[in-house]
Short mmCIF file of C-alpha atoms in Angstrom, two decimals:
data_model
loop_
_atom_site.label_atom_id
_atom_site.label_comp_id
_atom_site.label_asym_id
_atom_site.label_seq_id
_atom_site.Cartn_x
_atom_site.Cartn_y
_atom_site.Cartn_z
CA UNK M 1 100.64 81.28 84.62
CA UNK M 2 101.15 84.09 83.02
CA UNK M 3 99.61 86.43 85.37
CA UNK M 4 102.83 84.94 87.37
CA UNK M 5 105.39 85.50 84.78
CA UNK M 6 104.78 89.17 84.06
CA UNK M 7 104.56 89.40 88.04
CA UNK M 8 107.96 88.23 88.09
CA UNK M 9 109.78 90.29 85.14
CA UNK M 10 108.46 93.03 86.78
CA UNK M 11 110.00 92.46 90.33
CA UNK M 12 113.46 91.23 88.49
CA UNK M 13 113.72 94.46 86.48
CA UNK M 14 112.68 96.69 89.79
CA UNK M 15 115.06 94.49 91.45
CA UNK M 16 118.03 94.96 89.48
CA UNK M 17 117.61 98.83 88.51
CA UNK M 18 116.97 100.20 91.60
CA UNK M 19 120.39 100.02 92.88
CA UNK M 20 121.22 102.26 89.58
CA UNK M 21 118.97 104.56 90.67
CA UNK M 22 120.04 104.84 94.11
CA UNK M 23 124.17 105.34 92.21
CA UNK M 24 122.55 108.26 89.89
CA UNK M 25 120.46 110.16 92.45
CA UNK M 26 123.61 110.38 94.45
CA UNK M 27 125.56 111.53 91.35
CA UNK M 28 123.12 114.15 90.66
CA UNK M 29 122.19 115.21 93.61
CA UNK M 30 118.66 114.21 93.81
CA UNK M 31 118.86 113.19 97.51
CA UNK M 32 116.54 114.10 100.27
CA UNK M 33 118.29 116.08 103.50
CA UNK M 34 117.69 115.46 107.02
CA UNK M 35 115.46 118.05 108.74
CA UNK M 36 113.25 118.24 111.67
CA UNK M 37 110.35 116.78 110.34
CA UNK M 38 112.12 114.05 109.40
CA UNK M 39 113.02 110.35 110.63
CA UNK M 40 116.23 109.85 108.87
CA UNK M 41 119.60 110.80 109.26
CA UNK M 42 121.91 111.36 106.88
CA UNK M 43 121.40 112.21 103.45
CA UNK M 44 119.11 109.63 100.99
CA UNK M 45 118.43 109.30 97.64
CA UNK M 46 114.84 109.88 96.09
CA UNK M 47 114.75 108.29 92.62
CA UNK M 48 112.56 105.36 93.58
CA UNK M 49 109.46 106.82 91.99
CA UNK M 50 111.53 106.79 88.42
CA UNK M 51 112.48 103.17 89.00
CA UNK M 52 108.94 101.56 90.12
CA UNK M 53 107.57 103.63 86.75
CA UNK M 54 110.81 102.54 84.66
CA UNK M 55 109.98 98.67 85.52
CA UNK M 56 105.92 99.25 85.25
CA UNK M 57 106.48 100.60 82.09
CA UNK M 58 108.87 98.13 80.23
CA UNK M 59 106.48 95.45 81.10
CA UNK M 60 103.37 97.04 80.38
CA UNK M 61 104.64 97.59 77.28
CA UNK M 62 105.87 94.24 77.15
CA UNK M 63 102.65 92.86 77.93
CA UNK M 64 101.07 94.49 74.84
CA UNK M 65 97.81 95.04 76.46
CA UNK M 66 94.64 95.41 74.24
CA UNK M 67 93.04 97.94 75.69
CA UNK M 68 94.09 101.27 74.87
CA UNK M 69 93.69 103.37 78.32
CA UNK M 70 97.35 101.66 79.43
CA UNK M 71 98.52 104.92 77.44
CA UNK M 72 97.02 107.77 79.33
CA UNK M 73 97.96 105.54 82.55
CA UNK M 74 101.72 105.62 81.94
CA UNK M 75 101.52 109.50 80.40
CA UNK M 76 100.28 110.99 83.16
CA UNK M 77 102.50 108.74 85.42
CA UNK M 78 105.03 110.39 83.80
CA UNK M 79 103.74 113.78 83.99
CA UNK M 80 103.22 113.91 87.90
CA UNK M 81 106.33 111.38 88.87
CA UNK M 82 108.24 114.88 86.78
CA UNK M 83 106.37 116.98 88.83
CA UNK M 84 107.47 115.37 92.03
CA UNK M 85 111.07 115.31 91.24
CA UNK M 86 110.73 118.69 90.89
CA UNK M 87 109.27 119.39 94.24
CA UNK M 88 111.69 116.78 95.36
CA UNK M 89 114.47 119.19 93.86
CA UNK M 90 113.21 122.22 95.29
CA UNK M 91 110.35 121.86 97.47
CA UNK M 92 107.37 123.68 95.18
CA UNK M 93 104.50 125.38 97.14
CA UNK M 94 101.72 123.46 97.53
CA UNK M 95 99.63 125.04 95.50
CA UNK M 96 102.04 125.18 92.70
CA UNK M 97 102.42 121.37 93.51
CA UNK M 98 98.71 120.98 92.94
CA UNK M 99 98.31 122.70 89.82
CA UNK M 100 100.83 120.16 88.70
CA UNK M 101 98.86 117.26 89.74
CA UNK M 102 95.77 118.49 87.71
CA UNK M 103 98.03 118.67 84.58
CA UNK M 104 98.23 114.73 85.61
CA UNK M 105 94.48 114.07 85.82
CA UNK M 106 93.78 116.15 83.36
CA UNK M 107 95.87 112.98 80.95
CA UNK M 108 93.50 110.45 81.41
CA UNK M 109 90.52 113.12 81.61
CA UNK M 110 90.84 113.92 77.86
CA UNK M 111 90.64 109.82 77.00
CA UNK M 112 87.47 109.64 78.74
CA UNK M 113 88.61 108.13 81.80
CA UNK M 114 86.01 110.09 84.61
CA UNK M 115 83.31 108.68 87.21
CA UNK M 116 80.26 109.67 85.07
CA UNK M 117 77.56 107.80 86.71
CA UNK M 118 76.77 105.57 89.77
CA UNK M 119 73.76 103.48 90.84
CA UNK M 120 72.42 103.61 94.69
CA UNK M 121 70.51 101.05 95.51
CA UNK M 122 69.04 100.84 91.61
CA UNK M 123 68.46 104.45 90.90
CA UNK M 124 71.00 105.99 88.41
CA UNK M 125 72.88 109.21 88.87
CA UNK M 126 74.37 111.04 85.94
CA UNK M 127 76.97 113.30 87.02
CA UNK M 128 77.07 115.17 83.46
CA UNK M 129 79.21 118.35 82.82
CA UNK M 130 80.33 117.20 87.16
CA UNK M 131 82.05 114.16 86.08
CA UNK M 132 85.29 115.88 85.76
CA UNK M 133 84.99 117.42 88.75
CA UNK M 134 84.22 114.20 90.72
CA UNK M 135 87.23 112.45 88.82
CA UNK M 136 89.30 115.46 89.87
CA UNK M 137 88.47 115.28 93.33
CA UNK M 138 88.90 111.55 93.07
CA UNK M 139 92.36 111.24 92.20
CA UNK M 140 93.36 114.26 94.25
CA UNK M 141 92.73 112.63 96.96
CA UNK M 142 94.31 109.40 96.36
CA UNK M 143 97.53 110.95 95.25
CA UNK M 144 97.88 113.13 98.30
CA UNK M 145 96.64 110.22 100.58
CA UNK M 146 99.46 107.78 99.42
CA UNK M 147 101.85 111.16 99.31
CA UNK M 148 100.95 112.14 103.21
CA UNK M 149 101.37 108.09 104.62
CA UNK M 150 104.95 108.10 102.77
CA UNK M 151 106.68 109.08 106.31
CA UNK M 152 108.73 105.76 107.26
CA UNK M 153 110.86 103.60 105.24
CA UNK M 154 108.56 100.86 103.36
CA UNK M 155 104.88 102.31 104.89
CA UNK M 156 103.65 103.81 101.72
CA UNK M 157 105.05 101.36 99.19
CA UNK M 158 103.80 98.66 101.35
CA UNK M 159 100.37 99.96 102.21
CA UNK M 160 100.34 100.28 98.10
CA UNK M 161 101.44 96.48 97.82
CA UNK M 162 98.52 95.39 99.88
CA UNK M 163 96.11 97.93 98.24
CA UNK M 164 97.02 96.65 94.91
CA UNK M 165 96.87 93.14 95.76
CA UNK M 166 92.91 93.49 97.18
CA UNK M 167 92.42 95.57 93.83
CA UNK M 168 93.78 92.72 91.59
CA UNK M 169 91.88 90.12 94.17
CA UNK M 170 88.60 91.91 93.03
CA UNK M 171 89.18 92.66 89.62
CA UNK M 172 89.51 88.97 89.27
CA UNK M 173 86.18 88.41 90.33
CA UNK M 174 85.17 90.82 87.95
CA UNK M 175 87.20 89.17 85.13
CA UNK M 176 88.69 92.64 84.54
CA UNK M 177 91.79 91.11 82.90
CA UNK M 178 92.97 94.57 81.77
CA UNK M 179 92.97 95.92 85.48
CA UNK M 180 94.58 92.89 87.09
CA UNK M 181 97.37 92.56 84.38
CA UNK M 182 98.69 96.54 85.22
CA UNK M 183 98.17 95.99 89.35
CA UNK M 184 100.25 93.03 88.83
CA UNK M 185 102.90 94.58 87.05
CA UNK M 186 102.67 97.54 89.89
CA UNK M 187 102.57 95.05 92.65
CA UNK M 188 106.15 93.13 91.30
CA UNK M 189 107.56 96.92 90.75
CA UNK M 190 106.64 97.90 94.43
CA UNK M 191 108.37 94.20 95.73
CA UNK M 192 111.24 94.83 93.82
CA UNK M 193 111.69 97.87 95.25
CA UNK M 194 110.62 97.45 99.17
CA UNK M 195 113.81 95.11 100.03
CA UNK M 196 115.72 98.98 99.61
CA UNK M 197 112.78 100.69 100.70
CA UNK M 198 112.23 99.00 103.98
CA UNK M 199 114.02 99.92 107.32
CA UNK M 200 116.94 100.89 107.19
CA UNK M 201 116.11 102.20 103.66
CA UNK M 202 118.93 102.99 101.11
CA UNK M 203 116.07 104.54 98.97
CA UNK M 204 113.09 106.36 99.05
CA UNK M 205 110.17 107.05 96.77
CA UNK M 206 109.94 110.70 97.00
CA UNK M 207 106.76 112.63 96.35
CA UNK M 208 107.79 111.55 92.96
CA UNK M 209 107.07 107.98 93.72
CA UNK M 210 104.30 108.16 96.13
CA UNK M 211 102.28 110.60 94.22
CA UNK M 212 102.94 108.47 91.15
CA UNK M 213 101.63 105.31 93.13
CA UNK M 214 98.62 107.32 93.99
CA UNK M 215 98.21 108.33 90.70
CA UNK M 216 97.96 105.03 88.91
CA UNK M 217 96.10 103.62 91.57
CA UNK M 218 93.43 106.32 91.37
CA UNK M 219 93.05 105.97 87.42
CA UNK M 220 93.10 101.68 87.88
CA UNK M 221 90.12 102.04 90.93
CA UNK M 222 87.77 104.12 88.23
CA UNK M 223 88.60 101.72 85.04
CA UNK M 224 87.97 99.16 87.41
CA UNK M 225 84.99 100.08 88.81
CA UNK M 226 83.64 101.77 85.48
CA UNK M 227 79.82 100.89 86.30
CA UNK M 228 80.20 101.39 89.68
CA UNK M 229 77.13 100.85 92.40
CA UNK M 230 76.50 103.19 95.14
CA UNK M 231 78.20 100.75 97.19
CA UNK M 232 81.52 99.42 95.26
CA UNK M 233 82.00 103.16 94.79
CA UNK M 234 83.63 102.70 98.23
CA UNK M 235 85.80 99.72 97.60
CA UNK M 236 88.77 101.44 96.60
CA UNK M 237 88.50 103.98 99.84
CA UNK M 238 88.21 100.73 102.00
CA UNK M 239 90.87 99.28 100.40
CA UNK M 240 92.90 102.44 101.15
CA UNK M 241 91.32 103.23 104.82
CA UNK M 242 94.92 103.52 106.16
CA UNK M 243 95.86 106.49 104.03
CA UNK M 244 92.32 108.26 103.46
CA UNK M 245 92.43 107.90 107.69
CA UNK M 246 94.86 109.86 107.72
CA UNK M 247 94.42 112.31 105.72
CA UNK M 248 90.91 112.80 106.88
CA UNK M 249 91.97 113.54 110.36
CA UNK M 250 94.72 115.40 109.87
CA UNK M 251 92.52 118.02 107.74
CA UNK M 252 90.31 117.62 111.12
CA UNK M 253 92.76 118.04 113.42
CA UNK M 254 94.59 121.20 111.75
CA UNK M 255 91.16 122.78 111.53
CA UNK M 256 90.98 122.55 114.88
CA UNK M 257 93.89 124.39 115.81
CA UNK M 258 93.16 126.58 113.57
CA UNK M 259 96.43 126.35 111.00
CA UNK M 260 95.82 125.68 107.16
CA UNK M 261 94.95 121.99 106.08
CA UNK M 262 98.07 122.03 103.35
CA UNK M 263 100.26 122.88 106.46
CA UNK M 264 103.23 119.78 107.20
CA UNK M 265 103.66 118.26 111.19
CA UNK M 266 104.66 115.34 112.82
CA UNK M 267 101.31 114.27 113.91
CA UNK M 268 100.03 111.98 111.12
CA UNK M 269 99.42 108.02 112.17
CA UNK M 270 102.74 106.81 111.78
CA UNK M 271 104.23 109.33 114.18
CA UNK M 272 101.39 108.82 116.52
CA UNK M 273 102.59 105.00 116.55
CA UNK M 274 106.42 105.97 117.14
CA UNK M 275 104.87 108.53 120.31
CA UNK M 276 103.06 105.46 121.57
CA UNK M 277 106.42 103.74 122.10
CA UNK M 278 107.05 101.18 118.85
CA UNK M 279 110.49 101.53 116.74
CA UNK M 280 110.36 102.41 113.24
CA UNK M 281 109.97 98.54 112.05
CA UNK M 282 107.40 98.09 114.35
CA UNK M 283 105.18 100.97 113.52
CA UNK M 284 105.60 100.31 109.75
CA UNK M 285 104.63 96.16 110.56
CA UNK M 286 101.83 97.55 112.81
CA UNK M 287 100.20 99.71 110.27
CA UNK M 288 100.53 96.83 107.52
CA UNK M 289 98.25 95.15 109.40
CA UNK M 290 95.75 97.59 109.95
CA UNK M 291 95.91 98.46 106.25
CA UNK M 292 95.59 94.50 105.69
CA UNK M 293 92.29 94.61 107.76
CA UNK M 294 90.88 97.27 105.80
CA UNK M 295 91.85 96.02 102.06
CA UNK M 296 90.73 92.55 103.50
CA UNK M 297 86.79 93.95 104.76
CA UNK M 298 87.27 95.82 101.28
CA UNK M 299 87.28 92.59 99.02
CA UNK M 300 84.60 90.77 101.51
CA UNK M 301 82.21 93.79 101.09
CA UNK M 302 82.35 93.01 97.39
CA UNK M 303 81.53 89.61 97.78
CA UNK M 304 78.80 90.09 100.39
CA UNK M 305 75.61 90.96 100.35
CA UNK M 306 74.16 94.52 100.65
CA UNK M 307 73.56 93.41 105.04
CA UNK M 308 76.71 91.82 104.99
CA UNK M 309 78.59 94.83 103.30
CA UNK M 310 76.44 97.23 105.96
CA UNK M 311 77.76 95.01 108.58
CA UNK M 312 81.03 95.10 107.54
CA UNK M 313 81.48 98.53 107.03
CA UNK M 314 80.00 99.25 110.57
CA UNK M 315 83.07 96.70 112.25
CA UNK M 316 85.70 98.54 110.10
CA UNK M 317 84.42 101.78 111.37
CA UNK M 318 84.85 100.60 114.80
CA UNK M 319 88.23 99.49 114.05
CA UNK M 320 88.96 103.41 112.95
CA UNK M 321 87.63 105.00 116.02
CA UNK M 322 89.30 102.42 118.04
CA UNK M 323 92.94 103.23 116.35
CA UNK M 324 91.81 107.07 115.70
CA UNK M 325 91.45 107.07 119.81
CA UNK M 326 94.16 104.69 120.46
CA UNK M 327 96.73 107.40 118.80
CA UNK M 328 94.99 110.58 119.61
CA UNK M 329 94.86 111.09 115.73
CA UNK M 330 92.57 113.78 116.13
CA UNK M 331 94.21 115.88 118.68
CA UNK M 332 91.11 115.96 121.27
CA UNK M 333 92.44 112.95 124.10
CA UNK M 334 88.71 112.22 123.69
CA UNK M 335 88.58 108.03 124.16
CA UNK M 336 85.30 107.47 124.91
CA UNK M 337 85.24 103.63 123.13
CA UNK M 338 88.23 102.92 124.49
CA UNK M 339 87.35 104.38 128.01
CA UNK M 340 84.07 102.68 128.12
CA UNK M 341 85.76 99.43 127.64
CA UNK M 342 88.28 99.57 129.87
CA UNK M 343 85.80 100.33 133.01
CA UNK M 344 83.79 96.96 131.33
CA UNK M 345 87.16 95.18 132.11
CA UNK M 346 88.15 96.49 135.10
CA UNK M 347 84.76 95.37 136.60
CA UNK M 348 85.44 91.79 135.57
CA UNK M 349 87.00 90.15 138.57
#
């Protein structure tokens, strides 16, 4: 019951700021311009970041949570949402914009909060003086993964709804009260804020919101999975597949044509959709669901077995190939699934 009640402050107070934000990043000026990489139109305002955190942090706070790493969760929350207005503001390089991201992990680094060890199939590996580095790597990639999907009104702050609510699914299991608590509070931020999020949006996150999302969700997956096996170490990419998809590929793909890896286009999944034919709603409903099927196997692998997991893993890998190919995500027009099943078909009379 109360699970539900903090869920529900936390959507009200989302609910009811946001349209202050959306008045004050107009005021200011902090409103993101129409260019050619870009879906929208006409000037909008990027303060949603600074809400979500606002709301997550008064009932956090609220909440009065035992456990002490809450603080090094909202600091560096704080740290990189700053860091992303900034490059909101004036479009930092990336490498400056990365340097500013490990002042964020570096917060919960210095209270201890690192992948240190892991256990495959029984045998224990110590990472030792690499345990920063891992964590580092870690949460670099989850804050540029939820950063790179943010491309259409609602994708990223839903895909971070549904990743939140498979986290809190399995921390429950886990009876990781601490964990579940703060994803809740997340979760009824990120509702409170999708009804101006999604299309036509009168908001946006911003890097400072999506990198912020990543962020939190980055330092919740390794307090969550503190003793983690060789196998749940995977749970939170699962859970995730839509964004670490595409930001997998699209390091691929820019290899391949030979450009830098940090390097913006218009090719990432969500444009891939729209080039297949779908509106905007429709490609942001259409990758829900594929990030649903992913955060779904993700909480079945945990409950499985270590076949079951195998076997699991193996379908949702099929399920990539089969949207990488269905979207040319790669770049390559290479379909050789999808070809081979379609000459299965036509033979069927």
């Amino acid at each position: 019951m109360y699970t539900l009640f903090i869920l529900c402050i936390s959507f009200a107070i989302s609910l009811l700021i946001v349209p202050l934000f959306i008045y004050l990043a107009k005021r200011f000026g902090f409103v993101d311009y129409p260019n050619y990489r870009k879906v929208h139109k006409v000037p909008m305002p990027y303060l949603g970041g600074v809400a979500i955190l606002l709301s997550f942090t008064i009932v956090t706070l609220f909440a009065q949570p035992v456990e002490t790493e809450y603080k090094p969760i909202i600091i560096g929350a704080a740290v990189i949402c700053l860091i992303g207005l900034i490059d909101d503001k004036y479009d930092l390089k990336p490498f400056i914009k990365f340097l500013g991201q490990l002042v964020a992990i570096a917060v919960p680094i210095s209270y201890g909060i690192v992948i240190d060890t892991i256990t495959p199939f029984g045998f224990e590996i110590n990472f030792g003086v690499f345990s920063i580095l891992v964590t580092v790597i870690w949460l670099a990639a989850i804050i540029n993964a939820i950063n790179l999907i943010d491309g259409l009104d609602g994708l990223a702050t839903g895909v971070v709804i549904i990743a939140l609510a498979s986290i809190a699914i399995i921390t429950i299991f886990q009876q990781n009260i601490f964990v579940m608590m703060l994803c809740v509070i997340l979760l009824g931020a990120c509702l409170g804020f999708l009804p101006y999020n999604f299309h036509p949006a009168k908001i946006f996150l911003g890097d400072n919101g999506a990198m912020m999302l990543g962020y939190i969700i980055g330092v919740l997956s390794i307090i969550g999975f503190k003793n983690i096996t060789f196998i749940s170490l995977f749970f939170p990419i699962i859970i995730l597949g839509v964004p670490f998809m595409d930001i997998f590929f699209a390091a691929i793909r820019r290899y391949r044509e030979g450009v830098s890896v940090m390097r913006a286009d218009k090719n990432h999944l969500h444009h891939r959709v729209q080039q297949l034919g779908f509106s905007h709603r429709e490609t942001v409903v259409l990758i829900y669901f594929i990030a649903l099927l992913f955060a779904i196997g993700g909480v079945i692998m945990y409950l499985a077995t270590v076949p079951g997991a195998v076997i699991i893993g193996i379908l949702l890998l099929f399920t990539m190939n089969i949207v990488v190919e269905a979207t040319n995500l790669i770049g390559s027009n290479r379909r050789p699934v999808l070809n081979f099943f379609q000459k299965v078909f036509n033979k069927i009379p």
